[in-house]
Coordinates of C-alpha atoms in Angstrom, one line a residue:
Chain A
M1 CA 105.5 112.6 57.0
D2 CA 106.3 109.1 55.3
K3 CA 104.7 106.8 56.5
N4 CA 108.4 104.2 57.3
N5 CA 109.7 106.6 59.6
S6 CA 107.7 105.8 62.1
L7 CA 109.0 104.2 64.7
V8 CA 106.7 105.0 67.9
K9 CA 103.2 105.5 68.0
L10 CA 100.3 105.9 70.6
E11 CA 97.2 105.9 69.7
N12 CA 94.3 106.7 71.9
A13 CA 96.4 105.1 74.8
G14 CA 95.7 105.9 78.8
V15 CA 97.0 104.4 82.3
Y16 CA 94.6 103.2 85.1
R17 CA 96.2 102.4 88.3
S18 CA 94.5 103.8 91.4
S19 CA 91.7 104.3 90.6
K20 CA 92.4 106.6 88.7
W21 CA 93.2 107.5 85.1
L22 CA 96.8 108.4 85.5
V23 CA 97.0 109.3 81.9
R24 CA 94.1 109.3 78.7
G25 CA 94.1 109.4 75.0
I26 CA 97.2 110.0 74.2
S27 CA 98.0 110.3 70.6
F28 CA 101.1 111.1 68.8
E29 CA 103.9 109.4 67.5
I30 CA 108.1 109.7 66.5
N31 CA 109.6 109.5 63.8
K32 CA 113.3 109.4 62.2
G33 CA 115.4 112.4 62.8
Q34 CA 112.5 114.1 65.2
I35 CA 112.4 115.1 68.6
V36 CA 109.1 115.7 70.3
T37 CA 109.0 117.3 73.9
L38 CA 106.8 116.1 76.2
I39 CA 105.7 119.3 79.2
G40 CA 103.9 119.7 81.3
P41 CA 103.5 120.1 85.5
N42 CA 104.4 117.5 87.8
G43 CA 101.9 114.8 87.9
S44 CA 101.0 115.5 84.4
G45 CA 101.6 112.0 83.5
K46 CA 105.1 113.3 81.5
T47 CA 107.2 109.9 82.5
T48 CA 104.1 107.5 82.6
T49 CA 103.4 108.3 78.7
A50 CA 107.5 107.8 77.6
K51 CA 107.1 103.8 79.7
M52 CA 104.1 103.4 76.8
I53 CA 106.2 104.7 74.7
L54 CA 108.6 101.9 75.9
N55 CA 106.3 98.9 77.6
I56 CA 107.6 99.3 80.6
L57 CA 104.0 100.3 81.2
D58 CA 101.0 98.7 79.1
T59 CA 98.1 100.5 78.6
D60 CA 94.5 99.3 79.6
E61 CA 93.2 101.5 76.3
G62 CA 93.9 102.3 73.3
M63 CA 97.9 100.9 71.3
A64 CA 100.7 102.0 71.5
T65 CA 102.9 100.3 68.5
S66 CA 106.8 100.1 67.6
N67 CA 108.5 100.0 65.1
T68 CA 111.7 99.5 66.6
S69 CA 113.4 97.3 69.4
K70 CA 116.7 98.9 69.3
M71 CA 115.2 101.9 72.3
A72 CA 117.8 103.3 74.9
Y73 CA 116.0 104.8 78.6
V74 CA 117.5 107.3 80.1
P75 CA 115.5 107.3 83.5
Q76 CA 114.6 110.5 85.3
K77 CA 115.3 109.0 88.8
I78 CA 117.9 105.9 89.2
N79 CA 119.1 103.8 92.3
I80 CA 121.6 101.9 92.6
D81 CA 121.8 99.7 95.3
W82 CA 125.2 99.8 97.6
T83 CA 125.9 96.0 98.7
M84 CA 125.9 95.4 94.4
P85 CA 129.8 97.1 93.0
L86 CA 129.7 98.9 90.0
R87 CA 132.0 100.8 87.7
V88 CA 131.4 102.7 85.6
I89 CA 132.7 100.7 82.6
D90 CA 130.0 97.6 84.5
F91 CA 127.1 99.7 83.9
M92 CA 127.5 100.4 81.0
K93 CA 127.1 96.7 79.7
I94 CA 123.7 96.3 81.5
T95 CA 122.0 95.8 78.7
N96 CA 124.1 95.8 75.3
N97 CA 128.0 94.3 74.6
L98 CA 129.5 96.7 74.3
N99 CA 133.6 96.4 72.7
N100 CA 135.6 99.4 74.9
T101 CA 136.1 102.1 71.9
Q102 CA 132.5 102.1 71.8
I103 CA 132.0 102.7 75.3
T104 CA 134.9 105.6 75.7
D105 CA 133.7 107.0 72.7
S106 CA 130.2 108.1 74.1
L107 CA 131.6 109.1 77.9
T108 CA 133.5 111.1 75.5
M109 CA 131.1 113.0 74.5
T110 CA 129.8 113.3 77.6
G111 CA 132.5 114.6 78.7
V112 CA 132.8 111.5 81.5
D113 CA 135.6 109.5 80.0
K114 CA 137.6 110.1 83.0
L115 CA 136.0 108.3 85.0
L116 CA 135.2 104.6 83.9
Y117 CA 136.6 103.2 86.2
N118 CA 135.2 105.1 89.0
Q119 CA 132.3 102.9 91.0
I120 CA 128.9 104.3 90.6
H121 CA 128.4 105.0 94.2
S122 CA 131.3 108.2 94.3
L123 CA 129.8 109.9 91.5
S124 CA 127.9 113.5 92.2
G125 CA 124.4 113.3 90.4
G126 CA 125.4 115.4 87.6
E127 CA 128.2 112.9 86.7
F128 CA 125.2 110.5 87.1
Q129 CA 123.5 111.7 84.5
R130 CA 126.6 112.3 81.6
V131 CA 127.0 108.1 82.6
L132 CA 123.6 107.8 82.2
I133 CA 123.5 109.3 79.1
A134 CA 126.3 108.4 77.5
R135 CA 125.3 104.7 77.9
A136 CA 121.6 105.5 76.5
I137 CA 124.0 107.0 73.4
A138 CA 125.9 104.1 73.4
K139 CA 124.8 101.5 71.2
K140 CA 123.3 103.6 69.0
P141 CA 119.5 103.5 69.1
D142 CA 117.0 104.0 66.8
L143 CA 115.0 106.3 69.4
L144 CA 116.2 107.6 72.3
V145 CA 113.8 108.8 75.7
L146 CA 115.4 111.2 78.1
D147 CA 113.8 111.8 81.1
E148 CA 115.1 115.2 82.3
P149 CA 118.0 114.3 81.2
V150 CA 120.4 117.0 82.8
Q151 CA 119.1 117.4 86.2
G152 CA 121.8 118.3 88.2
V153 CA 124.0 118.8 85.7
D154 CA 125.9 122.4 85.5
F155 CA 125.2 125.2 83.3
N156 CA 127.7 125.4 80.9
G157 CA 127.3 121.0 80.8
E158 CA 123.5 121.2 80.1
I159 CA 123.8 123.6 76.9
A160 CA 126.9 121.0 76.1
L161 CA 124.7 117.6 76.8
Y162 CA 122.2 119.8 74.9
N163 CA 124.0 120.8 72.1
L164 CA 124.4 116.7 72.1
I165 CA 121.3 116.0 72.2
K166 CA 120.6 117.6 69.1
K167 CA 123.7 116.1 67.1
I168 CA 123.0 112.8 67.7
S169 CA 119.2 113.4 66.6
S170 CA 121.2 114.5 63.6
T171 CA 124.0 112.6 63.4
L172 CA 122.2 109.1 64.3
N173 CA 118.8 110.0 62.1
C174 CA 117.4 108.1 65.7
G175 CA 113.6 109.9 67.1
I176 CA 114.1 111.3 70.6
L177 CA 111.0 111.6 73.1
L178 CA 112.4 114.1 75.8
I179 CA 111.0 115.5 79.0
S180 CA 111.9 118.5 80.1
H181 CA 111.5 121.8 81.6
D182 CA 113.9 123.6 79.8
M183 CA 111.6 126.3 78.1
H184 CA 114.0 127.8 76.2
F185 CA 116.4 123.9 74.9
V186 CA 112.5 122.6 73.5
M187 CA 111.3 126.0 71.6
S188 CA 114.4 126.7 70.3
T189 CA 115.2 122.8 68.9
T190 CA 112.6 121.2 69.2
D191 CA 110.4 119.4 66.4
H192 CA 107.1 118.9 67.9
V193 CA 106.4 119.9 71.4
I194 CA 103.3 118.3 73.0
C195 CA 102.1 119.8 76.2
L196 CA 100.5 117.3 79.0
N197 CA 98.4 117.9 81.9
G198 CA 97.0 114.2 81.9
H199 CA 95.5 114.2 77.9
I200 CA 97.5 116.4 75.7
C201 CA 96.1 119.8 76.2
C202 CA 97.9 121.1 73.3
S203 CA 100.2 120.2 70.4
G204 CA 102.1 121.3 67.6
N205 CA 105.3 123.3 66.0
P206 CA 106.8 125.2 69.2
S207 CA 105.9 128.9 67.7
S208 CA 102.5 127.7 68.0
V209 CA 102.3 126.0 71.4
V210 CA 103.6 129.4 72.5
K211 CA 101.0 130.7 71.7
N212 CA 97.9 128.5 72.6
P213 CA 95.4 129.4 75.8
E214 CA 95.7 126.3 76.9
Y215 CA 99.4 125.6 77.3
I216 CA 99.3 129.9 78.4
K217 CA 96.6 129.0 81.2
L218 CA 99.1 125.8 82.6
F219 CA 102.6 127.5 82.6
G220 CA 101.5 131.9 82.7
E221 CA 102.3 134.9 80.9
H222 CA 105.7 135.2 81.4
N223 CA 106.9 132.2 79.8
S224 CA 105.3 132.3 76.2
E225 CA 108.5 135.3 77.0
T226 CA 110.6 132.3 76.9
L227 CA 111.7 132.5 73.2
S228 CA 112.9 136.0 73.7
Y229 CA 115.1 134.5 76.8
Y230 CA 118.9 135.4 76.7
Q231 CA 121.8 133.3 76.6
H232 CA 124.8 134.0 77.9
Q233 CA 127.7 132.9 75.9
H234 CA 130.6 132.3 76.9
D235 CA 133.8 133.2 75.0
H236 CA 135.7 130.5 76.1
S237 CA 135.4 126.3 77.2
H238 CA 135.8 124.6 80.8
N239 CA 137.4 121.2 80.7
N240 CA 136.1 119.1 84.1
D241 CA 138.1 119.9 86.1
G242 CA 137.7 123.6 85.4
S243 CA 140.9 124.9 83.7
V244 CA 139.5 126.2 81.0
S245 CA 140.0 125.0 77.2
N246 CA 139.5 126.6 73.7
Chain B
M1 CA 136.9 57.4 98.5
F2 CA 132.8 57.7 98.7
D3 CA 132.7 55.7 100.8
D4 CA 133.7 58.2 103.8
F5 CA 130.9 59.9 105.0
F6 CA 133.3 62.5 105.7
T7 CA 134.7 62.9 102.1
R8 CA 130.7 62.6 101.2
A9 CA 129.9 66.0 102.8
L10 CA 133.2 67.7 101.8
I11 CA 132.4 66.6 98.2
A12 CA 128.7 67.9 99.0
G13 CA 129.4 71.0 100.7
I14 CA 131.3 72.1 98.0
G15 CA 128.9 71.3 95.2
I16 CA 126.5 73.3 97.1
A17 CA 128.6 76.5 97.6
I18 CA 129.9 77.1 94.1
V19 CA 125.7 77.2 93.6
T20 CA 124.7 79.7 96.6
G21 CA 127.9 82.2 95.3
P22 CA 126.1 84.3 92.1
L23 CA 122.5 83.4 93.9
G24 CA 123.9 84.5 97.0
C25 CA 125.2 87.8 95.3
L26 CA 121.8 88.2 93.9
V27 CA 120.1 87.4 96.8
I28 CA 121.6 90.5 98.5
W29 CA 121.7 93.0 95.5
R30 CA 117.3 92.5 95.0
R31 CA 117.2 92.4 99.2
L32 CA 115.7 88.6 99.2
S33 CA 117.3 87.7 102.1
Y34 CA 113.5 87.4 104.4
F35 CA 112.7 85.6 100.6
G36 CA 114.9 83.6 101.1
D37 CA 113.6 82.7 104.3
T38 CA 110.2 82.2 103.3
L39 CA 110.8 79.7 100.6
S40 CA 113.3 77.3 102.8
H41 CA 110.9 77.7 105.7
S42 CA 108.3 76.1 103.6
A43 CA 111.2 73.7 102.0
L44 CA 110.0 71.9 105.9
L45 CA 107.0 71.2 104.7
G46 CA 108.0 69.2 101.3
V47 CA 110.9 67.1 103.6
T48 CA 107.2 66.1 105.2
L49 CA 105.8 65.5 102.2
A50 CA 108.3 63.5 101.3
Y51 CA 108.4 61.3 103.7
A52 CA 104.2 60.9 103.3
F53 CA 104.3 59.7 100.0
S54 CA 108.1 58.6 99.9
I55 CA 109.7 60.4 96.9
N56 CA 112.6 61.9 96.9
I57 CA 112.9 64.6 99.5
S58 CA 115.0 67.1 96.9
L59 CA 112.4 66.7 94.1
S60 CA 109.6 67.0 96.8
V61 CA 111.3 70.1 97.8
F62 CA 111.6 71.9 95.0
I63 CA 107.8 71.6 93.8
I64 CA 106.8 73.1 97.1
S65 CA 108.8 75.8 97.5
G66 CA 108.1 76.5 93.8
V67 CA 104.4 76.6 94.5
V68 CA 105.5 79.1 97.0
A69 CA 107.5 81.0 95.1
L70 CA 105.2 81.2 92.3
L71 CA 102.2 82.1 95.0
L72 CA 104.1 85.2 96.6
L73 CA 105.0 86.3 92.7
S74 CA 101.4 86.7 92.3
L75 CA 100.0 87.8 95.0
Q76 CA 102.2 90.6 95.2
K77 CA 101.2 91.5 92.8
R78 CA 97.5 91.5 93.9
T79 CA 97.2 92.0 97.6
K80 CA 97.4 95.8 99.7
L81 CA 99.1 93.7 102.0
A82 CA 103.0 95.1 102.9
G83 CA 105.7 93.0 101.0
D84 CA 107.2 91.7 104.1
S85 CA 104.0 90.3 106.2
L86 CA 103.3 88.9 103.2
L87 CA 106.7 87.1 103.3
G88 CA 106.2 86.0 107.1
L89 CA 102.9 85.1 106.5
L90 CA 103.8 82.3 103.9
A91 CA 106.7 81.6 106.0
H92 CA 105.5 80.9 108.9
S93 CA 102.0 79.6 107.8
S94 CA 103.7 76.6 105.6
L95 CA 106.5 75.5 108.2
A96 CA 103.7 75.3 110.6
I97 CA 101.5 73.2 109.1
G98 CA 104.6 71.2 107.9
L99 CA 105.2 71.0 111.8
V100 CA 101.6 70.0 112.7
L101 CA 102.0 66.7 109.4
I102 CA 105.1 65.6 111.1
G103 CA 102.8 65.1 114.5
F104 CA 100.7 62.8 111.8
L105 CA 103.2 61.4 111.0
S106 CA 103.8 59.6 114.0
S107 CA 104.5 55.6 112.4
I108 CA 107.8 57.1 110.5
R109 CA 111.0 58.6 112.7
F110 CA 112.0 61.8 112.2
D111 CA 115.3 63.4 112.9
L112 CA 113.9 66.5 114.1
M113 CA 117.1 68.6 113.9
G114 CA 118.8 67.0 111.0
L115 CA 115.8 68.4 109.3
L116 CA 116.0 71.9 110.5
F117 CA 120.2 72.4 110.9
G118 CA 121.3 69.6 108.3
D119 CA 123.1 66.3 109.5
I120 CA 126.4 65.8 107.4
L121 CA 126.1 61.7 108.4
A122 CA 122.8 62.0 106.2
V123 CA 124.8 63.0 102.5
T124 CA 124.6 59.5 100.3
F125 CA 126.2 59.2 97.5
E126 CA 123.3 59.9 95.8
D127 CA 122.5 63.1 96.9
I128 CA 126.4 64.0 95.6
L129 CA 124.7 63.4 91.8
I130 CA 121.2 65.4 93.0
I131 CA 123.3 68.3 94.5
W132 CA 126.0 68.2 91.4
A133 CA 123.6 67.0 88.9
G134 CA 121.2 69.9 89.7
G135 CA 124.0 72.8 90.8
L136 CA 125.0 72.0 87.2
I137 CA 121.1 72.5 85.5
I138 CA 121.0 75.5 88.2
L139 CA 124.7 77.3 87.4
G140 CA 123.9 76.7 83.0
I141 CA 120.3 78.1 83.7
L142 CA 121.8 81.0 85.8
F143 CA 124.7 81.8 82.8
Y144 CA 122.2 81.9 80.4
I145 CA 119.8 84.2 81.6
W146 CA 122.5 86.1 84.1
K147 CA 122.2 89.2 81.8
S148 CA 119.0 89.8 81.9
I149 CA 118.3 89.4 85.2
F150 CA 121.4 91.1 86.3
A151 CA 120.3 94.6 84.4
A152 CA 117.0 93.8 85.8
T153 CA 118.5 94.4 89.6
V154 CA 120.1 97.2 88.2
N155 CA 117.0 98.8 87.3
Y156 CA 113.6 97.4 86.8
D157 CA 112.8 100.3 83.6
L158 CA 116.2 100.1 81.5
A159 CA 116.0 96.4 81.2
A160 CA 112.2 96.2 80.3
A161 CA 112.4 99.0 78.2
E162 CA 116.0 98.1 76.4
G163 CA 114.4 94.5 75.6
M164 CA 115.5 92.5 77.6
K165 CA 112.3 90.9 79.5
P166 CA 112.7 91.5 83.0
D167 CA 109.5 89.8 84.0
V168 CA 110.1 86.4 82.9
S169 CA 114.4 86.5 84.2
N170 CA 112.7 86.6 87.7
V171 CA 110.3 83.8 87.7
I172 CA 113.4 81.7 86.9
F173 CA 115.5 83.4 89.0
T174 CA 112.3 82.8 91.6
L175 CA 112.8 78.9 91.0
L176 CA 116.7 78.8 91.0
L177 CA 116.3 80.0 94.1
A178 CA 114.1 77.0 95.5
G179 CA 116.1 74.2 93.5
V180 CA 119.1 75.7 95.4
I181 CA 116.9 75.5 99.0
A182 CA 116.2 72.2 97.1
I183 CA 119.5 70.5 96.9
S184 CA 120.9 71.7 99.8
I185 CA 118.4 71.4 102.5
K186 CA 120.1 68.3 104.0
M187 CA 123.2 69.2 104.4
I188 CA 122.2 72.5 106.0
G189 CA 119.4 72.5 107.3
A190 CA 115.6 74.5 106.3
L191 CA 116.7 76.8 108.7
L192 CA 120.2 77.9 107.7
I193 CA 120.4 77.2 104.0
T194 CA 120.0 81.8 103.9
G195 CA 123.0 81.9 105.9
L196 CA 124.9 80.1 103.3
L197 CA 123.1 82.8 100.8
L198 CA 123.6 86.0 102.3
I199 CA 126.9 85.4 104.2
P200 CA 129.0 84.1 102.1
A201 CA 128.2 87.8 99.4
A202 CA 128.9 89.6 102.2
T203 CA 131.8 88.9 103.0
A204 CA 132.9 89.1 99.2
R205 CA 130.4 92.2 98.7
S206 CA 133.2 94.3 101.0
L207 CA 136.6 93.0 99.8
S208 CA 135.2 93.7 95.4
N209 CA 134.8 96.4 93.1
N210 CA 132.9 95.0 90.9
P211 CA 130.1 92.5 90.5
T212 CA 132.1 89.6 88.4
Q213 CA 134.4 89.6 91.7
M214 CA 131.4 90.0 94.2
V215 CA 130.2 86.8 92.5
L216 CA 134.0 84.4 92.3
L217 CA 135.0 85.8 96.0
S218 CA 131.0 85.3 96.7
I219 CA 132.4 81.8 95.3
V220 CA 135.1 80.6 97.4
T221 CA 133.9 82.1 100.6
G222 CA 131.0 79.8 100.3
I223 CA 133.7 77.2 99.3
S224 CA 136.2 77.8 102.5
S225 CA 133.0 77.6 104.6
V226 CA 132.4 74.0 104.3
V227 CA 135.3 72.9 104.6
I228 CA 136.3 75.2 107.7
G229 CA 133.1 74.0 108.9
L230 CA 133.1 70.9 108.1
F231 CA 136.7 70.1 109.7
S232 CA 135.3 72.0 112.9
S233 CA 132.2 69.5 113.0
L234 CA 133.5 66.3 113.3
E235 CA 136.4 67.8 115.4
F236 CA 133.7 69.0 118.0
N237 CA 131.5 66.7 116.9
T238 CA 128.3 69.9 116.1
A239 CA 126.3 69.6 113.6
S240 CA 127.0 70.5 109.8
G241 CA 124.6 73.7 108.9
P242 CA 125.6 74.7 112.4
S243 CA 129.3 74.5 112.0
I244 CA 129.5 75.9 108.3
I245 CA 127.5 79.2 109.0
V246 CA 129.6 80.0 112.1
A247 CA 132.4 79.7 110.3
A248 CA 131.3 81.9 107.6
L249 CA 130.2 84.7 109.6
G250 CA 134.1 84.1 111.2
L251 CA 135.4 84.8 107.9
F252 CA 132.7 87.8 107.3
I253 CA 133.8 89.4 110.3
L254 CA 137.7 88.6 108.9
S255 CA 136.9 90.7 106.2
L256 CA 135.0 93.2 107.3
I257 CA 138.5 94.3 109.9
S258 CA 140.4 93.9 106.7
F259 CA 138.0 96.6 105.1
K260 CA 138.1 99.1 107.8
R261 CA 141.7 99.2 107.6
S262 CA 142.2 99.5 104.1
G263 CA 139.7 102.4 104.1
A264 CA 137.5 101.8 101.9
L265 CA 134.7 102.8 104.3
Q266 CA 136.3 106.4 104.0
R267 CA 134.3 108.2 101.3

């Protein structure tokens, strides 16, 4: 791929904490318009790797370089202290100066535009997750890092959000780094899969990764069949309140 | 009009309340109340040094509290001691060093009560200048770093990932806290400054639904506490610092009652 398309790059990068390597020897890059997915068991260093990409963690070995400053992040866990009164509209603006149209547009995309003036503390887990995604895409970033973005979201919402992520990558032509346990989405949509377990076990396009013995060792035989997974298709869709729309 | 000691105290107190409003909100949001305590306890050491070397009290307090603050930030990264133990260690040892030094300076007359609890009579025209000029500088810097410090308060990782440089604004914020303690120590006293940071902000929390509103309300509550506190201090001949804090507490209790009535607790 063209060199100018590279957004971020890790070269033999590693993070060392409390006398052990959390991850080590990680090398990959993310290009414009590309969806790269990190998969791996718990504690395999997926979030640590994402944080190196975002310059939240400094590398103790190797290098992390980025060619863009327009990065947006959907963290895995975020706790907002109750002592802070915060509405969705305030939260949307914490790192960007957005106008009201930009805010409502992106909230509409994730289906939570009605919550604009609600307190963050009153949102359900799934609603908050949608707000997090809306906030990240509102400023049209060059690189979007999503750490398990659909946790707590209901089944139909999950499909809609994954479709949205796909759409974002093509319309904004931004790079996406995704951490996900949803093998179906990973295998059907991702351009590049990286299988992590403290180091890179194997990587490549989805169809080659599932056949890799390292992958089968980590995830077991049954997961290689996810490509033939049965996908439930609705002939209608639901609004947020549960009513049916076509 | 500055001839009257009471007018001077009012003007000084209002100046302090305007600065403690926004800083107090951040202290509450970031759960730094004990951190504020540590800085103000160490302020006593600053006062003692100011007398020993005859330099300006606010300047000396700012330097000592600032050094303690930076020491804390770097120790927190290096030691395995829990944050609160570290704070206690620094708070009490700097308070103790300050008190020991006072013992050595027996040739100088000290109003220890005034240092610990504030002295309404001690506010001079020069103090008013220091409070308002210092206060404006603190507010100006705070306004400049607000976006960054606020983002870091909501979530450190988000702020760091999206170019808000939270580490830089953390250090600046800590120094601003040392600054507000420096300008208010004479008036409120070393032991009670944290109260003026916390209580008006806590009062504002139950009455607001967004951050800006909470900041503005805690300024208003702070000013009201100062005015009510100073008038009752004059009336009942009580120390100014405690009177202001008691007034702030009264407003807090009132806000709790109205908060319960409005049903905001029933979520």
